[in-house]
Coordinates of C-alpha atoms in Angstrom, one line a residue:
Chain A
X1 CA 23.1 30.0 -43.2
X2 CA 21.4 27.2 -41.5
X3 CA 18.1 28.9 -41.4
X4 CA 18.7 29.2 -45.5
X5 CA 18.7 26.0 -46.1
X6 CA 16.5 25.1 -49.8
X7 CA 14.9 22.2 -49.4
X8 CA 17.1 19.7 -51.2
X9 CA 19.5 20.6 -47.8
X10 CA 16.3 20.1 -45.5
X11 CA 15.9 16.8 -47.3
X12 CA 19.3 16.1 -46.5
X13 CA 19.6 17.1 -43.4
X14 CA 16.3 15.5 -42.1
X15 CA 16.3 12.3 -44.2
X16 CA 13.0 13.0 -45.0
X17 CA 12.3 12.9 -49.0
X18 CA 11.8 16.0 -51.0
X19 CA 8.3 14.7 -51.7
X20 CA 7.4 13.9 -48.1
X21 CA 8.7 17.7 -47.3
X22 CA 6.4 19.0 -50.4
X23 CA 3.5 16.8 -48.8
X24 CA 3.8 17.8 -45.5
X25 CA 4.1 21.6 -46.3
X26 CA 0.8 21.2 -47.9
X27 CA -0.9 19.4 -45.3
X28 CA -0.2 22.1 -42.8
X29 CA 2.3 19.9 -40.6
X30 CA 4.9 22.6 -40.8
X31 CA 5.4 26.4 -41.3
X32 CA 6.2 27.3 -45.0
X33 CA 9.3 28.5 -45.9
X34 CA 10.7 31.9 -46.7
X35 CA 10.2 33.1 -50.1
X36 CA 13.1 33.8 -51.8
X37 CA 11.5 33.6 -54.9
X38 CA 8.8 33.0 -57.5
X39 CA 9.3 29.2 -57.6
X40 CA 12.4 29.0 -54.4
X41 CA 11.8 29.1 -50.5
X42 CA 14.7 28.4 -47.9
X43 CA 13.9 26.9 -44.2
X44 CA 15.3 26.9 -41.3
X45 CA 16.7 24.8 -38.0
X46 CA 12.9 24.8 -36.7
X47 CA 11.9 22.8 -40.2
X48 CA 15.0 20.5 -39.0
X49 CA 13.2 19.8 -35.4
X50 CA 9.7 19.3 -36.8
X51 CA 10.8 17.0 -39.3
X52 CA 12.1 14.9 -36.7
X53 CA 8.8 15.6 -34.4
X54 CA 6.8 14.2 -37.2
X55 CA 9.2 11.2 -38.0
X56 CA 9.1 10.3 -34.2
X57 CA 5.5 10.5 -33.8
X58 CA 5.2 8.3 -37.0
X59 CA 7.5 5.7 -36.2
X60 CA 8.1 5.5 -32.9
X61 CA 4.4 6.6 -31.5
X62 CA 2.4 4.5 -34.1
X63 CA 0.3 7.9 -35.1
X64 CA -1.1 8.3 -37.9
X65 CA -0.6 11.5 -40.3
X66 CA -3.9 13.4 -39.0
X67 CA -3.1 11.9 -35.1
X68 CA 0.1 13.8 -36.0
X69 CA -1.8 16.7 -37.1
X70 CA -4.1 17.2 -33.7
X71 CA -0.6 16.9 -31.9
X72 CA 1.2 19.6 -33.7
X73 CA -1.7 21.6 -33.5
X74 CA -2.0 21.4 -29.7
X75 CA 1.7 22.0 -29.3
X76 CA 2.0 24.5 -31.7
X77 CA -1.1 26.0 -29.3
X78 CA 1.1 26.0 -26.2
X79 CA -0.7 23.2 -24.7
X80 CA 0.1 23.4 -20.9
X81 CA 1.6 19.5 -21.1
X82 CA 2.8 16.2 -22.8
X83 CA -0.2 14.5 -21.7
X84 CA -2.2 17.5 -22.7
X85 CA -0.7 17.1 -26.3
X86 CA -0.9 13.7 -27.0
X87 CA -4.7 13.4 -25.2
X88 CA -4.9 15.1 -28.8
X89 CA -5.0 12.1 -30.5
X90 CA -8.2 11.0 -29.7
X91 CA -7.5 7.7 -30.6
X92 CA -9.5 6.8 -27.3
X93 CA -12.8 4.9 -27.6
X94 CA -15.1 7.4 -26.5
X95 CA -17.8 4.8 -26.0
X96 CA -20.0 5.3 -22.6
X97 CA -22.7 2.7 -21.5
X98 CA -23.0 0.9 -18.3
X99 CA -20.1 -1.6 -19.2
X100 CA -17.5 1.2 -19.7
X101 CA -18.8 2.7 -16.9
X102 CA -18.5 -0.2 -14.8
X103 CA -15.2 -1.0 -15.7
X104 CA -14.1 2.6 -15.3
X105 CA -15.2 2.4 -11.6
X106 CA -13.1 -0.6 -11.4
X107 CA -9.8 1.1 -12.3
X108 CA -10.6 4.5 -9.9
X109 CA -11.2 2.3 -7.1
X110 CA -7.9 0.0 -7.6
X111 CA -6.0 3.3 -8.7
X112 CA -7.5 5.6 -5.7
X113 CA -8.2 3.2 -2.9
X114 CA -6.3 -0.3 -3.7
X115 CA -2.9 2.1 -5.0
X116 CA -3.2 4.9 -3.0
X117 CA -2.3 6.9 -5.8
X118 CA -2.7 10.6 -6.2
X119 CA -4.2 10.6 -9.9
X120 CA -6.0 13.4 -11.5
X121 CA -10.1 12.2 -11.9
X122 CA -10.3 13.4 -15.3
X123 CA -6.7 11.8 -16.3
X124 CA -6.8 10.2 -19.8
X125 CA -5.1 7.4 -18.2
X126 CA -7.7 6.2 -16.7
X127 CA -10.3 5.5 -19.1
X128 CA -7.1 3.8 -21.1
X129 CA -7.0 1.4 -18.4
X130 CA -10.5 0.6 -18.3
X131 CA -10.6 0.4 -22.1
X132 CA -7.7 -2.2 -21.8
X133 CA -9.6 -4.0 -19.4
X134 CA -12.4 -4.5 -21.2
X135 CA -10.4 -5.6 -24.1
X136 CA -9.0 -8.1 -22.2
X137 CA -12.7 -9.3 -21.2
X138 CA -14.0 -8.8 -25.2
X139 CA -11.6 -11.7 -25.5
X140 CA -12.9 -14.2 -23.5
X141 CA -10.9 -13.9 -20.5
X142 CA -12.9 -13.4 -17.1
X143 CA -10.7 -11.4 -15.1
X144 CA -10.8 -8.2 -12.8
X145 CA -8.9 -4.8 -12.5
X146 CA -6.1 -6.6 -10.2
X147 CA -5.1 -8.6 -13.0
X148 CA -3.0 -5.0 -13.8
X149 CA -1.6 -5.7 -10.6
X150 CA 2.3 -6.8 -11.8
X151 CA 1.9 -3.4 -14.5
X152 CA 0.7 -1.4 -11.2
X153 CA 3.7 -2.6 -9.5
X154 CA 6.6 -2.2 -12.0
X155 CA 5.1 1.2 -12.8
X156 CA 6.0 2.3 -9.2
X157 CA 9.7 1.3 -9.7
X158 CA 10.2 2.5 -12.8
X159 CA 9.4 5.7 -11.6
X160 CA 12.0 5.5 -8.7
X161 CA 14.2 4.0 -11.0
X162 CA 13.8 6.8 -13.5
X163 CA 13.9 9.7 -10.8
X164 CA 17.3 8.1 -9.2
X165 CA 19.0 7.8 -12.7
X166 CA 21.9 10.0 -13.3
X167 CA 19.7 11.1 -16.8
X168 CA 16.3 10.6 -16.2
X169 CA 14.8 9.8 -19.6
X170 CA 11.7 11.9 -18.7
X171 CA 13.4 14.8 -18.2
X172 CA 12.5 17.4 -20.9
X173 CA 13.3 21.1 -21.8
X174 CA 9.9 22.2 -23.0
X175 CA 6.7 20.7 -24.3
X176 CA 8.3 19.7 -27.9
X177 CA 10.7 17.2 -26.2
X178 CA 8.4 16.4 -23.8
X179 CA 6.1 14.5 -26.1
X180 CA 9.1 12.9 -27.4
X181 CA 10.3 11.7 -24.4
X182 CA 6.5 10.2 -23.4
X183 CA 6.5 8.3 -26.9
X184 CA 10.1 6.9 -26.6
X185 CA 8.9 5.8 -22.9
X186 CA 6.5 3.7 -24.0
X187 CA 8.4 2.7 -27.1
X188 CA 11.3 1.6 -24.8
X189 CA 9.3 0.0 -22.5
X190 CA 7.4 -1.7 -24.3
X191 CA 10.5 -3.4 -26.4
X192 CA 12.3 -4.0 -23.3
X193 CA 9.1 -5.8 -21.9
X194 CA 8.8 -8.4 -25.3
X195 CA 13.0 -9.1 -25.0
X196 CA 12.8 -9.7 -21.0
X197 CA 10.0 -11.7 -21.5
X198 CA 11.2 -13.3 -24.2
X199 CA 14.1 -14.1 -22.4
X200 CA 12.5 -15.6 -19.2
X201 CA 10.3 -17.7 -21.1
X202 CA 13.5 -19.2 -22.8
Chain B
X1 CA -29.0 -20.1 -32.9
X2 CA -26.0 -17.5 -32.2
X3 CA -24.5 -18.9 -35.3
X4 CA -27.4 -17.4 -37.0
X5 CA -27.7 -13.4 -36.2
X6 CA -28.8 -10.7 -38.4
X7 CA -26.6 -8.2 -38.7
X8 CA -28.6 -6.0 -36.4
X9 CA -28.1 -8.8 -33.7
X10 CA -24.8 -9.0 -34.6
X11 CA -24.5 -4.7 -34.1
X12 CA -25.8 -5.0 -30.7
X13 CA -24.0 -8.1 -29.4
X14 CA -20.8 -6.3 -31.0
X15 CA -20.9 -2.4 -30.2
X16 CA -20.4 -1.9 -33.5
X17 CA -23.0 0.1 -35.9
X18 CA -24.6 -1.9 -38.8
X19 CA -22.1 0.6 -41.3
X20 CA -19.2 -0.3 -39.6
X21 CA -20.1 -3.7 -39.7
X22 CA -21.0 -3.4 -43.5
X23 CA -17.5 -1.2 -44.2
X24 CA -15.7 -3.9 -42.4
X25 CA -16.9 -7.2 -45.1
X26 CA -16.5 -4.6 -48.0
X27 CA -12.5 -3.9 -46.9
X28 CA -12.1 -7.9 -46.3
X29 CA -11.5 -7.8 -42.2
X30 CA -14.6 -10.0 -41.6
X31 CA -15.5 -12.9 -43.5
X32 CA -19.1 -12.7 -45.0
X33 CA -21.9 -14.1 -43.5
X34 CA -23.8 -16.9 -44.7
X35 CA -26.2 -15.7 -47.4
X36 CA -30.0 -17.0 -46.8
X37 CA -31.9 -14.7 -49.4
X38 CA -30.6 -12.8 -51.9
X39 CA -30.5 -9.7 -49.6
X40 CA -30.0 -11.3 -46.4
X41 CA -27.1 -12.5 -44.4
X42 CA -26.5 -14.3 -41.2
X43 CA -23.8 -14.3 -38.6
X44 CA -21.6 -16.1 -36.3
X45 CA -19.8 -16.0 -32.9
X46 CA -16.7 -16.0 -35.2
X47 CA -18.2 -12.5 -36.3
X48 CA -18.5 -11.3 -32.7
X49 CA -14.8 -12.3 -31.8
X50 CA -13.5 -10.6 -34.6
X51 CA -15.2 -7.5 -34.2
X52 CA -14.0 -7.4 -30.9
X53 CA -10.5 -8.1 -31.8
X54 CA -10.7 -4.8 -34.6
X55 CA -11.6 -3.0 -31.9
X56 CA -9.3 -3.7 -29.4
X57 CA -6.3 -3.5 -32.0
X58 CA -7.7 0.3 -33.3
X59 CA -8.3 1.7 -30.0
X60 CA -6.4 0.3 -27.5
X61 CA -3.6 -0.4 -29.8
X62 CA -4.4 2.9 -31.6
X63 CA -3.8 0.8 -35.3
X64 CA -5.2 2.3 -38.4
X65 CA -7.8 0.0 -40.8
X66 CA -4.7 -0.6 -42.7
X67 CA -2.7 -2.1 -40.1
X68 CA -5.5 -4.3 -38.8
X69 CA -6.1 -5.4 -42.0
X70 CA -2.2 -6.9 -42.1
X71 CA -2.5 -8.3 -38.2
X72 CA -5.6 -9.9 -39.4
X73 CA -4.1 -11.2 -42.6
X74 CA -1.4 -12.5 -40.4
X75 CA -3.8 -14.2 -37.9
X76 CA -5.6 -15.9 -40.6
X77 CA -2.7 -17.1 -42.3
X78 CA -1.8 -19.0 -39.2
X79 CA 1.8 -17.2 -38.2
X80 CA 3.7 -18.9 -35.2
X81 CA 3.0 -16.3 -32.2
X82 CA 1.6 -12.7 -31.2
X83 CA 4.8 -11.5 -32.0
X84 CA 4.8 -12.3 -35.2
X85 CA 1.4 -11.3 -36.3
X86 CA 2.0 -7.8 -34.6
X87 CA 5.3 -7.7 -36.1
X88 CA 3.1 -7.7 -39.6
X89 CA 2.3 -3.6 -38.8
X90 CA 5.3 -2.9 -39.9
X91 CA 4.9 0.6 -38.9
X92 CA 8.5 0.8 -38.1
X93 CA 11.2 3.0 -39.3
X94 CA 12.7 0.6 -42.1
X95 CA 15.5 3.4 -42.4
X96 CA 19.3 1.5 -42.9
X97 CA 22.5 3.8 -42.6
X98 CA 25.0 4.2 -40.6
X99 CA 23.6 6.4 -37.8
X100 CA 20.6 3.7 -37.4
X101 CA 23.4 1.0 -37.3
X102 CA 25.5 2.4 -34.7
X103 CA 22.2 2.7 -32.7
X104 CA 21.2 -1.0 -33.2
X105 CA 24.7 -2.1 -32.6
X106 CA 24.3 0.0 -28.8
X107 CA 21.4 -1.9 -28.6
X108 CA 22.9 -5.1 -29.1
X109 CA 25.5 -4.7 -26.5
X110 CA 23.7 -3.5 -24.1
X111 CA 20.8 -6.5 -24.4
X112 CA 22.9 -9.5 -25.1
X113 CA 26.3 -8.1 -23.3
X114 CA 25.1 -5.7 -20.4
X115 CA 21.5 -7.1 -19.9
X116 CA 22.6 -10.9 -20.7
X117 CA 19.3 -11.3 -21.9
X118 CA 18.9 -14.4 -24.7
X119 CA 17.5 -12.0 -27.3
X120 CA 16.7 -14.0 -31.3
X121 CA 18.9 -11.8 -33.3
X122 CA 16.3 -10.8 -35.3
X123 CA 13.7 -9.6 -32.7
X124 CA 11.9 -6.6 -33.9
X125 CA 12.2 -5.1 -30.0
X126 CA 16.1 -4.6 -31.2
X127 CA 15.2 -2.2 -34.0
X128 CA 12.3 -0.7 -32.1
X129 CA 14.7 0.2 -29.1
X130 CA 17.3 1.5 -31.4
X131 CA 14.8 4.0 -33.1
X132 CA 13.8 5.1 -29.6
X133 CA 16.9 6.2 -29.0
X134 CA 17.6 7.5 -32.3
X135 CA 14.2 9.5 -31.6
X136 CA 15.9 10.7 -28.7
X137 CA 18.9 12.5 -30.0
X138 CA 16.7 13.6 -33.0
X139 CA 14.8 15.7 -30.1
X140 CA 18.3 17.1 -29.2
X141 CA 19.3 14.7 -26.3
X142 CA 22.9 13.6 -26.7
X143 CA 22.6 10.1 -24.8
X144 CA 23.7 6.6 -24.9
X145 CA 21.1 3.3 -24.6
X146 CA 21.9 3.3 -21.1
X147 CA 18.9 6.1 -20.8
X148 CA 17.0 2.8 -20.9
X149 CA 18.2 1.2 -18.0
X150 CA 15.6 1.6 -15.9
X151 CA 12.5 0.5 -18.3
X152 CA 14.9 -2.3 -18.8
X153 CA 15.2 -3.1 -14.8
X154 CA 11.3 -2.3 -14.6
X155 CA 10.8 -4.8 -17.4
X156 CA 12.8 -7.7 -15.7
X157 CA 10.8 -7.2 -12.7
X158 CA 7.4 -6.8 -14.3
X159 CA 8.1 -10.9 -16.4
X160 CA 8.8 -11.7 -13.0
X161 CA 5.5 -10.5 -11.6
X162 CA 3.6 -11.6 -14.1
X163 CA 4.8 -14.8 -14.2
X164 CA 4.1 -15.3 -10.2
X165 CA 0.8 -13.6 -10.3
X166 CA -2.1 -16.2 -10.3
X167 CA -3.1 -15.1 -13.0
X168 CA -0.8 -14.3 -15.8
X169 CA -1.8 -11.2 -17.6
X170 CA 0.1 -12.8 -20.6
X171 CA -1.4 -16.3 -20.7
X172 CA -3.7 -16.7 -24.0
X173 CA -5.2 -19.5 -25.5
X174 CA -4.6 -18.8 -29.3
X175 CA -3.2 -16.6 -31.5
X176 CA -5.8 -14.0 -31.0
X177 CA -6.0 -14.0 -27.1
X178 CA -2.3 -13.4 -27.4
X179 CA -2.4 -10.7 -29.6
X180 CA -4.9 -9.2 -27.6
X181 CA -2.9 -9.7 -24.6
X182 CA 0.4 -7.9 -25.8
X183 CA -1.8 -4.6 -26.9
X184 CA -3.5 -4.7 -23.9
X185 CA -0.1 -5.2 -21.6
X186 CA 1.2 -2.3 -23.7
X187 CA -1.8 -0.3 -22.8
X188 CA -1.6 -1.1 -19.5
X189 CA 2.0 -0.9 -18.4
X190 CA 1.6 2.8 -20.4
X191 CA -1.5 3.9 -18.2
X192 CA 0.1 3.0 -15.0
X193 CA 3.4 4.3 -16.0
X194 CA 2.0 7.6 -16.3
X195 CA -0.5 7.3 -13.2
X196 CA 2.4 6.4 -11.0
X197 CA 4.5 9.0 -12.7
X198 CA 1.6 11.6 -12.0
X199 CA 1.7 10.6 -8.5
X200 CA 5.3 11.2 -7.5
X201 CA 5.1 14.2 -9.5
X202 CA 2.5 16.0 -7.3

C-alpha cells in the first residue's frame, strides 16, 4: 500500500505541498506516478525519498531548483560519486586568466607540497579554494594561500575525528545518501563554526 | 580619475561583461553611475567593490541574484554584523512542527548543555544545525545530534587557530570584508574538508 499512495498522502507524508509535488512533477525532478486513471496517479516510497532529496538540497545545500536539477540528473545517471554529483552544480566560476591561474598554483603547491596531501589534480576542490582565495583578495585584503592554514589544519582532525566516531557522519549506503551526507557536512560545520566562534569571541 | 570610468573601464577593472554590468543597475544591486550626457555614465571604486562582492557571494557562496539582492539590501541598510546581513538569505527551512522542535531542542542541549558554548538564543546556526540533522534522518539515518560531535570538536579548534594565526582569516574591516570573510571561511573550511578527506581515503 505504501507505493499506492495518491498524492494528497505523498503531501502528507513528505510535508511538501500538493502544489510543490504538481510543480516538481512537471519540471522533471521526479518520476511520474502510476496511472490509475484519467485524472488519478498513486506513488510510491521512492517519491517519499526524493522529496526529501530535493527538500535537503534546497534547504540545507543552498541549491537552487535547476542546481537541484543537474544533481538529480547525475545521480539518477549513476554518477560514480558524491563529489561527482554535486561537481553538477556548476555553480563554480569557470573564469581562467593569469590571475586564476596564478592563484590556482598557489593552492596545488600548499595542498601538494606544503600539506603533503594526496589530492586528485583535477579535484573540484581545488579550484574552490583558489576561487575563495581570490575572493578574499577582490576585497581588499593582501594575503596568501597560508592564510587557509587554521582551515587546512582543522580539516585534518575532523577527518580523524570523524573516522574514530562510533557513527561516522560520512558514512553512506549509496550515492543518494552520499550527497546528503556531503551537504549536511558542510551545513554542520559551518553552524558549528559561527556558534564556536561566536562563543570565543564572547 | 578612478571615480570616473566608463563602463567599459569599469568591465575590465571588474571581470564582469558590460551586460552583466547593465543587468546588474536595471535589478537595483549597483547604484547608478553618475550621468555626464544623456547616454553616458561614469563609475566609481564603489562600483568595483561591489561587483566584486556579487561575485564572490554568487560563486563562492553559490547565492542566486535574488539572494544577493537581500545581502546587499541588508549591507546598505547598515545591519549590525556579517551575521546578520547573511542571515537576510533566508534560504532556510522556516518549517515549525513538532518533529523540527524536537530537533532544535537536541540542538539546544547539546550547544548550551553538552558543548557549554554561550550561544544568543536566537542564532540562526541553532536552526541550521537542527535541519542538518533533520536532513539526516530524512535520508534514512536514525541518529542523534551527537553525529556532530566531531565538526563541533573541529570547530572549537579551528576559532582557536584562527584566532592565534597572524593573521586572522576572520578579521574584516566593515561590513562587507566580513561578509566576505564568512563565505569565503565557508568555502574554505569545505574545500579542505574534502581534500583532507580525499587523502585519508586513498
Amino acid at each position: 500500500m505504501a507505493d499506492a499512495m495518491p498524492i494528497r498522502v505523498l503531501a502528507e507524508r513528505s510535508g511538501a505541498t500538493i502544489a510543490t509535488i504538481k510543480f516538481y512533477l512537471r519540471e522533471g525532478l521526479m518520476p511520474r506516478g502510476t496511472v490509475t486513471s484519467a485524472t488519478h496517479a498513486v506513488y510510491g516510497e521512492a517519491h517519499v525519498r526524493r522529496l526529501a532529496l530535493i527538500r535537503t538540497l534546497t534547504t540545507v545545500g543552498g541549491l537552487s531548483l535547476r542546481e537541484v536539477g543537474s544533481v538529480l540528473a547525475a545521480i539518477d545517471a549513476g554518477v560514480a560519486t558524491p563529489v561527482t554529483a554535486l561537481g553538477a552544480v556548476g555553480r563554480r566560476d569557470g573564469a581562467r586568466d593569469p590571475v586564476t591561474d596564478q592563484a590556482r598554483s598557489e593552492v596545488d603547491r600548499f595542498v601538494d607540497t606544503d600539506l603533503g596531501w594526496r589530492v586528485q589534480p583535477d579535484a573540484p576542490a581545488r579550484d574552490d579554494l583558489a576561487h575563495a582565495l581570490l575572493a578574499l583578495r577582490r576585497s581588499g585584503r593582501e594575503v596568501g594561500v597560508e592564510i587557509f592554514r587554521p582551515y587546512a589544519r582543522a580539516a585534518g582532525w575532523l577527518v580523524t575525528e570523524e573516522l574514530e566516531a562510533p557513527d561516522d557522519p560520512m558514512r553512506a549506503e549509496g550515492l543518494e545518501q552520499g550527497v546528503v551526507a556531503m551537504v549536511v557536512a558542510d551545513a554542520a560545520s559551518s553552524a558549528l563554526r559561527r556558534m564556536a566562534r561566536e562563543h570565543r569571541d564572547g
